[in-house]
mmCIF file of C-alpha atoms in Angstrom:
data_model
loop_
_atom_site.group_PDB
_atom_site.id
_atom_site.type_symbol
_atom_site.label_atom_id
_atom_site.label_comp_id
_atom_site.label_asym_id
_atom_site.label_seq_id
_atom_site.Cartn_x
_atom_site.Cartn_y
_atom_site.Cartn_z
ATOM 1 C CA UNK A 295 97.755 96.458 108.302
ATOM 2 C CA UNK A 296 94.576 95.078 106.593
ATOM 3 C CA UNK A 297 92.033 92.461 107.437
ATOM 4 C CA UNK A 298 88.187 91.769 106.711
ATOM 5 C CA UNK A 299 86.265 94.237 106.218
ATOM 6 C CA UNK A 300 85.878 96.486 109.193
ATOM 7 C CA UNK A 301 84.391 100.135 108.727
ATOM 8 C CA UNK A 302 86.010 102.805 111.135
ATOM 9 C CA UNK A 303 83.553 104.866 112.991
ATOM 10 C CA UNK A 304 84.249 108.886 111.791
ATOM 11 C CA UNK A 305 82.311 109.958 114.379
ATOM 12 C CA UNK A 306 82.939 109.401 118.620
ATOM 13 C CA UNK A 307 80.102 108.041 119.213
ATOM 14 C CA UNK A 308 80.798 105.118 117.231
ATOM 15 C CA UNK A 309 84.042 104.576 118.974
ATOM 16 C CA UNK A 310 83.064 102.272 121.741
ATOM 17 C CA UNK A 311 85.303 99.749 123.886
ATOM 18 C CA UNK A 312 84.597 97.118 121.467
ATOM 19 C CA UNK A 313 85.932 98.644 118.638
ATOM 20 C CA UNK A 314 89.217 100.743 120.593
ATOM 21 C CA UNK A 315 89.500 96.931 121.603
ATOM 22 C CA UNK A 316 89.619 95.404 118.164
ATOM 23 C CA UNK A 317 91.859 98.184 116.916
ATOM 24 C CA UNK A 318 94.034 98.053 119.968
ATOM 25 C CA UNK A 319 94.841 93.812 119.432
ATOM 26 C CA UNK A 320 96.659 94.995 116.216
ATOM 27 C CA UNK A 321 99.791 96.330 118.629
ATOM 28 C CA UNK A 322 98.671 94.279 121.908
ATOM 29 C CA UNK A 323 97.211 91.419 121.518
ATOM 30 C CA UNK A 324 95.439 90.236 124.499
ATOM 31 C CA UNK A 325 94.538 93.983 126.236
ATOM 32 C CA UNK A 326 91.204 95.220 126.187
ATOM 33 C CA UNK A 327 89.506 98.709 126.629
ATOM 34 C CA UNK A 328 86.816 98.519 129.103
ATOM 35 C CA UNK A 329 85.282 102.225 129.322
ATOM 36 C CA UNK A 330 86.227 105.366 127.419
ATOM 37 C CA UNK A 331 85.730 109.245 127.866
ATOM 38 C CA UNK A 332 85.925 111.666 125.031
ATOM 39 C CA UNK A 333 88.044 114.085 126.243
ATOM 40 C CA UNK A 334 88.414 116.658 122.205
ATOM 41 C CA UNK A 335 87.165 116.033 118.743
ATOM 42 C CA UNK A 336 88.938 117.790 115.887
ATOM 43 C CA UNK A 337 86.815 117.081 112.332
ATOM 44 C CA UNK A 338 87.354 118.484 109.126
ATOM 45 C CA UNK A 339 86.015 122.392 109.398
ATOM 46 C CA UNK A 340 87.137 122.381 113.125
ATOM 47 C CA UNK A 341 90.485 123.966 112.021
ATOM 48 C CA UNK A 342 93.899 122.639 112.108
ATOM 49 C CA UNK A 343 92.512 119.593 110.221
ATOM 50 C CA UNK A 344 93.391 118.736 106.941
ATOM 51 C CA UNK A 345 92.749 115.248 105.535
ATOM 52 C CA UNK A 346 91.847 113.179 108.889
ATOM 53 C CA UNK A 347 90.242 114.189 111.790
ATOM 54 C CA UNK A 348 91.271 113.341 115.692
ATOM 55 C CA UNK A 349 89.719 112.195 118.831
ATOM 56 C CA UNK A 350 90.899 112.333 122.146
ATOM 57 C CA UNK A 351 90.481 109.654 124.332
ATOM 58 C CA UNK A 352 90.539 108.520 127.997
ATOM 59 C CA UNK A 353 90.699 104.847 128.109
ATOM 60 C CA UNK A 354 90.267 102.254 130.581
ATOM 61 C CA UNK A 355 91.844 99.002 130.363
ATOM 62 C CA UNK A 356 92.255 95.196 131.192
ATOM 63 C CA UNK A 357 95.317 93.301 130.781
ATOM 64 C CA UNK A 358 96.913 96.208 129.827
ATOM 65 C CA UNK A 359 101.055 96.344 129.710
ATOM 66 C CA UNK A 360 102.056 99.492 132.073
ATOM 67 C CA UNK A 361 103.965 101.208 129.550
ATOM 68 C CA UNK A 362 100.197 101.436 127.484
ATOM 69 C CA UNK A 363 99.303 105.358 128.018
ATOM 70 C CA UNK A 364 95.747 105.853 129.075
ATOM 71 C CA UNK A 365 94.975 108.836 126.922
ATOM 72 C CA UNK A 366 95.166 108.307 123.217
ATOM 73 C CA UNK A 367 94.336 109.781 120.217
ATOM 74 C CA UNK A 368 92.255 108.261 116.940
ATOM 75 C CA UNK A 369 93.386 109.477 113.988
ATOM 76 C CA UNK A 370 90.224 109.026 111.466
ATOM 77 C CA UNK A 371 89.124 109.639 107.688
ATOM 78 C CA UNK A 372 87.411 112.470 106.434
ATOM 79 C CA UNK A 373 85.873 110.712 103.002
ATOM 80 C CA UNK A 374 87.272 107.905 100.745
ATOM 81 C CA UNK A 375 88.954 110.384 98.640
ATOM 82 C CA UNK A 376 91.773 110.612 100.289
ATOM 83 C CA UNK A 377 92.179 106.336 101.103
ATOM 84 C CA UNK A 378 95.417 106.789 99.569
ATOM 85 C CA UNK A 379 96.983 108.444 102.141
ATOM 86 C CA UNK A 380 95.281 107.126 104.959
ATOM 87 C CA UNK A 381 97.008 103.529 103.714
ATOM 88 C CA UNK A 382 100.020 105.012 103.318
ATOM 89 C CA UNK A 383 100.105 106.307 106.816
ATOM 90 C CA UNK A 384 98.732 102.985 108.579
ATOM 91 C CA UNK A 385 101.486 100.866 106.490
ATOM 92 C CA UNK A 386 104.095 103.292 107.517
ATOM 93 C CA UNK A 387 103.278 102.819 111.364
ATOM 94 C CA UNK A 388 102.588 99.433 111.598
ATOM 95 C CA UNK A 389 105.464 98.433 109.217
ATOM 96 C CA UNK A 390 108.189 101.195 109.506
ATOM 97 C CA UNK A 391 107.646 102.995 112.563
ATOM 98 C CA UNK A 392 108.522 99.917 114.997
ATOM 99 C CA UNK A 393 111.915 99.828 113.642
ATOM 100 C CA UNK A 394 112.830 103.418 112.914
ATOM 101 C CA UNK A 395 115.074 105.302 116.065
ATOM 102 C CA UNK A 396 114.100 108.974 115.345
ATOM 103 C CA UNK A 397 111.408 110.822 117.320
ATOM 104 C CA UNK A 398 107.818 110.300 115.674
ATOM 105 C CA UNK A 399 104.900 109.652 117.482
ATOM 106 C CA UNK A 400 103.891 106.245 119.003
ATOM 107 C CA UNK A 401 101.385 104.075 117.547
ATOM 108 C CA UNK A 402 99.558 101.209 119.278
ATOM 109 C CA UNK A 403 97.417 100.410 116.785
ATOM 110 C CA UNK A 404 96.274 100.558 113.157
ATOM 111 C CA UNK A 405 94.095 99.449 110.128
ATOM 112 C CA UNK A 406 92.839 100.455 106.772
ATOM 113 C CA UNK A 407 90.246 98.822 105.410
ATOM 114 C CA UNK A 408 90.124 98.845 101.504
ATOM 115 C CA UNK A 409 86.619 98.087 101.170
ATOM 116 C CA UNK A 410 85.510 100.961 102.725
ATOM 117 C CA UNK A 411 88.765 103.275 102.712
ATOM 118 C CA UNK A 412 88.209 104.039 106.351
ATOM 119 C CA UNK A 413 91.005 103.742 108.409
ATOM 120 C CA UNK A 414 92.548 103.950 112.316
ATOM 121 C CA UNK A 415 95.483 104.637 114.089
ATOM 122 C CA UNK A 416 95.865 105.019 118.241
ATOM 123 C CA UNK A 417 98.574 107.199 119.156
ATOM 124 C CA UNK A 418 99.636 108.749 121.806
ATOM 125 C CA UNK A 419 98.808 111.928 122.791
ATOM 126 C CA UNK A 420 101.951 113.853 122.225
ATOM 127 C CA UNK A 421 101.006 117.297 124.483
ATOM 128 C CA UNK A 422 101.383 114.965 127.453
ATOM 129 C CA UNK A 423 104.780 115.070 126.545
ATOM 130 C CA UNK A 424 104.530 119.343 126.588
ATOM 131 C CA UNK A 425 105.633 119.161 122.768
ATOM 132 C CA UNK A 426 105.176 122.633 121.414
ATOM 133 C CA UNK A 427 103.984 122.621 117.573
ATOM 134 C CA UNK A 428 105.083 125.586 115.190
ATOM 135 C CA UNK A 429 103.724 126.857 112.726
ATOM 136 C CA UNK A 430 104.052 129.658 109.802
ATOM 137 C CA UNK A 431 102.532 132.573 112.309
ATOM 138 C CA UNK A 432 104.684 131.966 114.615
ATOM 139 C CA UNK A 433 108.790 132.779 114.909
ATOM 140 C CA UNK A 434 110.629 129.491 114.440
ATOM 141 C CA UNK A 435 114.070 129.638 115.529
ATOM 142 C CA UNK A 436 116.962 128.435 113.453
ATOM 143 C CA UNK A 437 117.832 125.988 116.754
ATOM 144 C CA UNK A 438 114.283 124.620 116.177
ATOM 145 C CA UNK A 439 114.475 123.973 112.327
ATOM 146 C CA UNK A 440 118.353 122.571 112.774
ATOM 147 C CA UNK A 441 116.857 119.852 115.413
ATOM 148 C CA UNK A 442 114.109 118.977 112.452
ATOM 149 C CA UNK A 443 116.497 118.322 110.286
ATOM 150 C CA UNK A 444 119.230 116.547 112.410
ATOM 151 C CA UNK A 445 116.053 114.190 112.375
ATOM 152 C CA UNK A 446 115.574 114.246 108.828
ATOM 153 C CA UNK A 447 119.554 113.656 108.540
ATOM 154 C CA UNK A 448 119.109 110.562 110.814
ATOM 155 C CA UNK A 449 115.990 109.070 108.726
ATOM 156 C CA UNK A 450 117.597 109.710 105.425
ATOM 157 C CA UNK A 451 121.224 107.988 106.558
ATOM 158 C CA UNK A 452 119.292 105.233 107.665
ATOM 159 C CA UNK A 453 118.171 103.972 104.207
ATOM 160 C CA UNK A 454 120.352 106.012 101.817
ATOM 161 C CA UNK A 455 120.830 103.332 98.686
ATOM 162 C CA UNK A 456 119.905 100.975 100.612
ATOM 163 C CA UNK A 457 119.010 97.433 98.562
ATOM 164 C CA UNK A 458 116.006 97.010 101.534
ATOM 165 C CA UNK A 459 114.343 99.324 99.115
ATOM 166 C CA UNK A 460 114.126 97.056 95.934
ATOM 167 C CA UNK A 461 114.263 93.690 99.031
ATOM 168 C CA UNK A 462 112.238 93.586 102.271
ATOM 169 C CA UNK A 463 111.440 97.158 102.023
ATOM 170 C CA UNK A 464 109.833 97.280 98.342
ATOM 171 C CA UNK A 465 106.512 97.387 99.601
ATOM 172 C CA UNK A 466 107.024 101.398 100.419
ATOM 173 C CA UNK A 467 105.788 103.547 97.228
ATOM 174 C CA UNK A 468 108.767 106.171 95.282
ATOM 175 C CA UNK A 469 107.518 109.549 93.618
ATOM 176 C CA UNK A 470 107.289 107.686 90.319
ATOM 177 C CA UNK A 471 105.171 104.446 91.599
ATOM 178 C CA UNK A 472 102.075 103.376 93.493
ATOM 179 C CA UNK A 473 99.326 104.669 94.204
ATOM 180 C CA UNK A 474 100.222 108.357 95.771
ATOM 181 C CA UNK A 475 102.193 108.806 92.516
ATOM 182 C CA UNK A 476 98.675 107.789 90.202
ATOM 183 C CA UNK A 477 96.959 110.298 92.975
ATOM 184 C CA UNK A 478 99.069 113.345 92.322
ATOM 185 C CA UNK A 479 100.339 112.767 88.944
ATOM 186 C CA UNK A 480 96.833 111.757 87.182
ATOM 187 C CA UNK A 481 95.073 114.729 85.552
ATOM 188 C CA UNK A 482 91.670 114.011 86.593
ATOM 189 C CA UNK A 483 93.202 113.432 90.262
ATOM 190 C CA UNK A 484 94.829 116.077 92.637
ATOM 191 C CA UNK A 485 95.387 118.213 89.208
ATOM 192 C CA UNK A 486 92.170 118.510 88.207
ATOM 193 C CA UNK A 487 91.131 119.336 92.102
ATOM 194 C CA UNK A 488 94.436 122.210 92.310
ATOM 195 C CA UNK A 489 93.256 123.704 89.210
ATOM 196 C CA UNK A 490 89.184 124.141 90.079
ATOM 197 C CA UNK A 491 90.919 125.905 93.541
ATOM 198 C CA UNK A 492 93.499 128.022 91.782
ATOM 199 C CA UNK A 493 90.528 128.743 89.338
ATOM 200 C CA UNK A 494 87.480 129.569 92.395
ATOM 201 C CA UNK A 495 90.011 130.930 95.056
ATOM 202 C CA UNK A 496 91.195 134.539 94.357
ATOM 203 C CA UNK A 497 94.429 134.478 96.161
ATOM 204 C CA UNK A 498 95.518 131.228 94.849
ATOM 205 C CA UNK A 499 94.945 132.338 91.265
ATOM 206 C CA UNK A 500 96.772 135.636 91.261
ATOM 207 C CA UNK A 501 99.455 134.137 93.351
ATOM 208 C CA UNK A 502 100.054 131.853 90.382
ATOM 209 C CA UNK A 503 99.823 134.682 88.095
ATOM 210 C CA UNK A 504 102.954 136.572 90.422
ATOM 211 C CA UNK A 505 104.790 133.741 88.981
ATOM 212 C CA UNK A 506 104.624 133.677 85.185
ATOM 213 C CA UNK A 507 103.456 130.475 84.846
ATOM 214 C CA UNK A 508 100.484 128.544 84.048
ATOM 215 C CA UNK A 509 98.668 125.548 86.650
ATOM 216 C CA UNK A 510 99.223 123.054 83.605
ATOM 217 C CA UNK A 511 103.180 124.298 83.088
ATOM 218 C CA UNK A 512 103.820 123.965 87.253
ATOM 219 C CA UNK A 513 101.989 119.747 86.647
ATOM 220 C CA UNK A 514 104.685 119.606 84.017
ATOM 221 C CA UNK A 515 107.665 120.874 86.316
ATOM 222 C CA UNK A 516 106.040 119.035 89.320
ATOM 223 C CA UNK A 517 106.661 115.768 86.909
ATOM 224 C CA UNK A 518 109.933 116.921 85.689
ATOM 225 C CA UNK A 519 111.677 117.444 88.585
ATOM 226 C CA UNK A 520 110.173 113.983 90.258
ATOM 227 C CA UNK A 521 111.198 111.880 87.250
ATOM 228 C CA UNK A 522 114.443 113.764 87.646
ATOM 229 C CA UNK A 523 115.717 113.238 91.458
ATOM 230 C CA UNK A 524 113.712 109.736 90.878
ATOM 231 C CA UNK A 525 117.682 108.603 89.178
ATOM 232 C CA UNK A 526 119.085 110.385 92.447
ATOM 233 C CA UNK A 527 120.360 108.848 95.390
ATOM 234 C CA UNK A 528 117.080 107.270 96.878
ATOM 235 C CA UNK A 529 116.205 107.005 100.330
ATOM 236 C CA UNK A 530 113.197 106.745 102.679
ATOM 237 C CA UNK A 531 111.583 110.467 102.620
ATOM 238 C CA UNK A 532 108.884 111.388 105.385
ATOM 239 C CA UNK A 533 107.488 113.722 102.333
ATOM 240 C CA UNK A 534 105.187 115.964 103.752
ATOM 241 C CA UNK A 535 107.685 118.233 105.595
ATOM 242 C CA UNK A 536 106.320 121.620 106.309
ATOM 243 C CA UNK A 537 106.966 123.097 109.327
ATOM 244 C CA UNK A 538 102.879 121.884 110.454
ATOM 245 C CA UNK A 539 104.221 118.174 110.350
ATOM 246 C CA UNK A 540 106.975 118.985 113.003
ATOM 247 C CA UNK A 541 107.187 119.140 116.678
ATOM 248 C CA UNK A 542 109.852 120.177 119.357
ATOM 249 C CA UNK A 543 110.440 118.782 122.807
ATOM 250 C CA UNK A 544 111.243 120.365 125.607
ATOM 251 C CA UNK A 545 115.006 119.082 124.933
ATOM 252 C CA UNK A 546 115.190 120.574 122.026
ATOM 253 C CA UNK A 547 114.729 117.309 119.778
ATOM 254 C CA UNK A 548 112.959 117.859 116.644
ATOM 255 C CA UNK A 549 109.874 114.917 116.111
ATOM 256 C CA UNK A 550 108.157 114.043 112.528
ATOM 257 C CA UNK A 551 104.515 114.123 112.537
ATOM 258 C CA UNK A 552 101.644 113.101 109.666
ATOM 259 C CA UNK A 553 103.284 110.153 107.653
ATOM 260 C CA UNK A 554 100.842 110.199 104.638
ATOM 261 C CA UNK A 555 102.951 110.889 102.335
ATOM 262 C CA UNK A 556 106.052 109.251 103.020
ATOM 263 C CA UNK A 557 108.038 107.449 100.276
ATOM 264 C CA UNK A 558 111.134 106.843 98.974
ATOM 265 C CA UNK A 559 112.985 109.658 96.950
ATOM 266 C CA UNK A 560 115.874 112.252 96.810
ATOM 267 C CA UNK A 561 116.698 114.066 100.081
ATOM 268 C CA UNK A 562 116.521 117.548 99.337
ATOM 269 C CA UNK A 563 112.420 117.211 98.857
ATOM 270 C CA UNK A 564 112.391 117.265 102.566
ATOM 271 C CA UNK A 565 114.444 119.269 103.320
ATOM 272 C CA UNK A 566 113.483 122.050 100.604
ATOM 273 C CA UNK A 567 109.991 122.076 102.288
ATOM 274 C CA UNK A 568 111.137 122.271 105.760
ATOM 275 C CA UNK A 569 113.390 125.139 105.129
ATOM 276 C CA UNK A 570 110.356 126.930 103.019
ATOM 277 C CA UNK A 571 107.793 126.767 105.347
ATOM 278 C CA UNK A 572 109.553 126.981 108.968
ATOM 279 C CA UNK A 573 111.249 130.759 108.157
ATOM 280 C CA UNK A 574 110.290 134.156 107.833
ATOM 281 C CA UNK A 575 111.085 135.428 104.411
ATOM 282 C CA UNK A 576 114.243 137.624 105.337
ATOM 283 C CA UNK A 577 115.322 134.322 107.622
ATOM 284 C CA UNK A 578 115.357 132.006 104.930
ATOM 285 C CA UNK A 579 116.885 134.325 102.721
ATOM 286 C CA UNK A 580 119.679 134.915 105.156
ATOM 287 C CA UNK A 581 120.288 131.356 106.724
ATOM 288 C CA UNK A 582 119.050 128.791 103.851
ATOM 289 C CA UNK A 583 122.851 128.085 102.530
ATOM 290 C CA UNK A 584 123.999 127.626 105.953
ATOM 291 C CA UNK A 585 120.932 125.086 107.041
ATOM 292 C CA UNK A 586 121.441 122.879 103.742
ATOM 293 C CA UNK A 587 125.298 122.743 104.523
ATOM 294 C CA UNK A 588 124.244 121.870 108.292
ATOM 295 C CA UNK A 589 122.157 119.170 107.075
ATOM 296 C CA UNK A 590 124.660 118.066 104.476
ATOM 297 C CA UNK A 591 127.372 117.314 107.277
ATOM 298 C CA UNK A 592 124.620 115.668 109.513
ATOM 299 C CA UNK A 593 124.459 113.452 106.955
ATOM 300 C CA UNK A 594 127.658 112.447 106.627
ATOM 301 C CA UNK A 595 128.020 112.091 110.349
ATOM 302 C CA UNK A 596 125.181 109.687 110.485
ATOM 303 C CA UNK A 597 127.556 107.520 107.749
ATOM 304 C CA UNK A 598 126.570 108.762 104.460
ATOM 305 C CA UNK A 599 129.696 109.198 102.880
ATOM 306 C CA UNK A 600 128.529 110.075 98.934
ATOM 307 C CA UNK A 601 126.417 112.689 100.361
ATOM 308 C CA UNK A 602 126.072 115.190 97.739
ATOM 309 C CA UNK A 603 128.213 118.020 97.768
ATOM 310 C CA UNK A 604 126.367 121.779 98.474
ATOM 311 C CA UNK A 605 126.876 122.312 94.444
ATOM 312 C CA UNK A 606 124.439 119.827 93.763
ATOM 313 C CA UNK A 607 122.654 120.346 96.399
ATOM 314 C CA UNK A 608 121.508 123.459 96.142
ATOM 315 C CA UNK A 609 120.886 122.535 92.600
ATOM 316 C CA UNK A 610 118.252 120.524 93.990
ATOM 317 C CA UNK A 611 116.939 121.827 96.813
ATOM 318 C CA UNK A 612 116.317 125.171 94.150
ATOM 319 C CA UNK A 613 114.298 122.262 92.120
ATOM 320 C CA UNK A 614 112.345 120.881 94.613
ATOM 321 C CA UNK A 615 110.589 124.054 95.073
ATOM 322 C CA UNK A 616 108.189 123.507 92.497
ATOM 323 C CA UNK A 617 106.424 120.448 94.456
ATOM 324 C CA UNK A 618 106.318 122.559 98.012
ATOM 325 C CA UNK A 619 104.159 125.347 95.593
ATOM 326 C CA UNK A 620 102.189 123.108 93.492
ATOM 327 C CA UNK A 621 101.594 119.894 95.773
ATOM 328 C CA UNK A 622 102.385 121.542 99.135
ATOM 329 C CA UNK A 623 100.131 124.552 99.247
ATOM 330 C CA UNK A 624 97.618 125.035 96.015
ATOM 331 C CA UNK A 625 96.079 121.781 97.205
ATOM 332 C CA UNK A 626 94.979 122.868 100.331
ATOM 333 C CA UNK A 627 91.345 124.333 100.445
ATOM 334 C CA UNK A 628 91.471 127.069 103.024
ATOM 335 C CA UNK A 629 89.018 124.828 105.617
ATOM 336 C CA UNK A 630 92.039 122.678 106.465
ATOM 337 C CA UNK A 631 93.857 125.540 108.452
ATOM 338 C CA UNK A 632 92.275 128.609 108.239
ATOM 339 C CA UNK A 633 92.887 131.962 106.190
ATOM 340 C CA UNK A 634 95.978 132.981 108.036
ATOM 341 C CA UNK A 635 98.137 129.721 107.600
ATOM 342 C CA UNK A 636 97.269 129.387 104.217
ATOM 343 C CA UNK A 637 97.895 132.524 102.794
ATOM 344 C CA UNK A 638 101.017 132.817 105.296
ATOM 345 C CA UNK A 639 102.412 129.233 103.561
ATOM 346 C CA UNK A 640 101.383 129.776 100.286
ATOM 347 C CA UNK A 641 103.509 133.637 100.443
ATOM 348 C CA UNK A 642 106.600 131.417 102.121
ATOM 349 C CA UNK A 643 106.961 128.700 99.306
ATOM 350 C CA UNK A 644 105.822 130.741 96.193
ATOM 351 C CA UNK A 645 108.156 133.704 97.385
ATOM 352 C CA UNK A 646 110.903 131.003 97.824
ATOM 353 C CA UNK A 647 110.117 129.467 94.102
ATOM 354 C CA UNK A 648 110.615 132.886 93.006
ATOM 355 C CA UNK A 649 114.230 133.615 95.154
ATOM 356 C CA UNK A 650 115.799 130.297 94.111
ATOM 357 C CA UNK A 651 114.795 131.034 90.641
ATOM 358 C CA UNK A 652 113.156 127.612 90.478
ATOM 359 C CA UNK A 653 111.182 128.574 87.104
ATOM 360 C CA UNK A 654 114.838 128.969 85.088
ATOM 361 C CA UNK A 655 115.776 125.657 86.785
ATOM 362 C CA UNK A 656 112.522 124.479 85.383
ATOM 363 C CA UNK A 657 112.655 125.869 81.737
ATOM 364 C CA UNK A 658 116.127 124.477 81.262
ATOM 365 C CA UNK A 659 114.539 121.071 82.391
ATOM 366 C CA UNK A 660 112.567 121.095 78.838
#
């Protein structure tokens, strides 16, 4: 949601009970926080943060409903440049997330605030639920990416054509409109940012290079492919799938984490990215056919009879590689995670791009 003008602390000391309060009375109206202990802070440069840092909370309440967990975390902004996602991910928790039946986190709380593109959500604190979090240095099992995308299958069945997209549910941006298309698709945007990294960042540049193909001819097949599966089957996409954004619970369920860029679009971006990111090289090699056709007939279990057929599919899912390269990984300055993870996820989806022979796809595109 938005209201007046409120600037979000992006420190912890600025988070007192007044403002958890405030913040809180935009998912339960009537509770207050009383005290709070800082329990972690994670800011940009701490590691494992990307575009918004987290605090961890201890909070003490009044009027409080008992199902309201005590610990929380505040997810905050980094710097304005990045408001686009931050409003993205408040509207998709205060507008979607209430309604949606997959496993994402809980939010009791949110608000951006356009004036000064700071922003707030209140979460819980998933590790209370011992959640374990993968990531590309560490084996993922073929179990553990099959649960992710059983989840994906679920969200994607939910809103497959669905007319709530151009009706109650226009308000949620595509690939080809609003403002995370202007931010990624404008030159002097995320473009111009990728190509000063690719141009400062030795690894980034010659890993380009291993491809054959300019920064400025990867923008164009970035745009091609979007404006392509755009006139695709359309559904609501969480968008920002690598194998980072996922969790697994101690049942085995696969949960969705870091909304910012969800939209609608064509299936097989999420999945493509998923797939990329959560495998070893040989894995992925060995088992990608046979996780596309698992997530194929979870789809049409969940009731989407016109799901595409693996032909097409793969066609896709081969296509789609060019955003998990170009948008995925040459964006991310190596702060956010660390040398390992980045060059790790960077060698996953560019050796992927080069397996699927995503550049022919490309070239035939014109």
């Amino acid at each position: 949601m938005t209201g007046p003008s409120r600037s979000y602390p992006l420190t912890a000391e600025g988070w007192t009970p007044e403002v958890f309060t405030e913040l809180l009375q935009t998912g339960y109206p009537g509770t207050a926080v009383t005290g709070t202990t800082l329990i972690e802070r994670k800011l940009y440069g701490d590691g494992m943060v990307s575009t918004a840092g987290r605090l961890v909370f201890d909070l003490d309440y009044q009027g409080a409903p008992a199902d309201l967990p005590r610990r929380m975390v505040v997810k905050i902004a980094k710097d304005a440049q990045a408001a686009p996602l931050y409003a993205n991910e408040v509207a998709f928790y205060t507008r979607l997330r209430p309604e949606l039946e997959i496993e994402a986190p809980r939010c009791f709380g949110g608000s951006f605030d356009t004036e000064t593109s700071t922003f707030a959500l209140l979460m819980e604190d998933l590790r209370d639920r011992n959640i374990s979090f993968p990531n590309v240095t560490v084996p993922v099992s073929l179990d553990s990416v099959r649960d992710v995308l059983n989840s994906l299958a679920r969200l994607h069945a939910c809103y497959w054509c669905s007319p709530r997209l151009s009706g109650d549910l226009s308000w949620i941006q595509s690939h080809m409109r609003g403002q995370l298309h202007e931010f990624f698709h404008t030159p002097e945007m995320v473009p111009s940012m990728i190509a000063e990294l690719v141009h400062t960042i030795q690894f980034k540049r010659e890993m380009v290079q291993r491809l054959g193909l300019t920064i400025d001819q990867l923008f164009d097949g970035f745009r091609a492919v979007q404006a392509h599966q755009s006139r695709l089957p359309q559904t609501v996409l969480h968008g920002d799938t690598h194998v980072g954004n996922t969790y697994l619970l101690p049942d085995g369920r696969g949960g969705l984490l870091d909304w910012q860029l969800f939209a609608s679009g064509f299936c097989l971006h999420d999945v493509s990215y998923l797939i990329a990111t959560s495998l070893e090289v040989e894995q992925r090699r060995l088992h990608e056919r046979e996780l596309l056709t698992y997530y194929l007939e979870r789809l049409r279990e969940y009731g989407v009879a016109d799901a595409p057929g693996f032909d097409v599919a793969w066609t896709e899912y081969r296509r789609a590689a060019v955003w998990n390269v170009y948008i995925g990984w040459l964006t991310t300055p190596v702060v956010n995670y660390g040398w390992e993870i980045t060059v790790m996820a960077h060698l996953r989806v560019m050796t992927a791009f080069e397996d699927l022979e995503t550049k022919k796809l490309l070239a035939a595109m014109g």
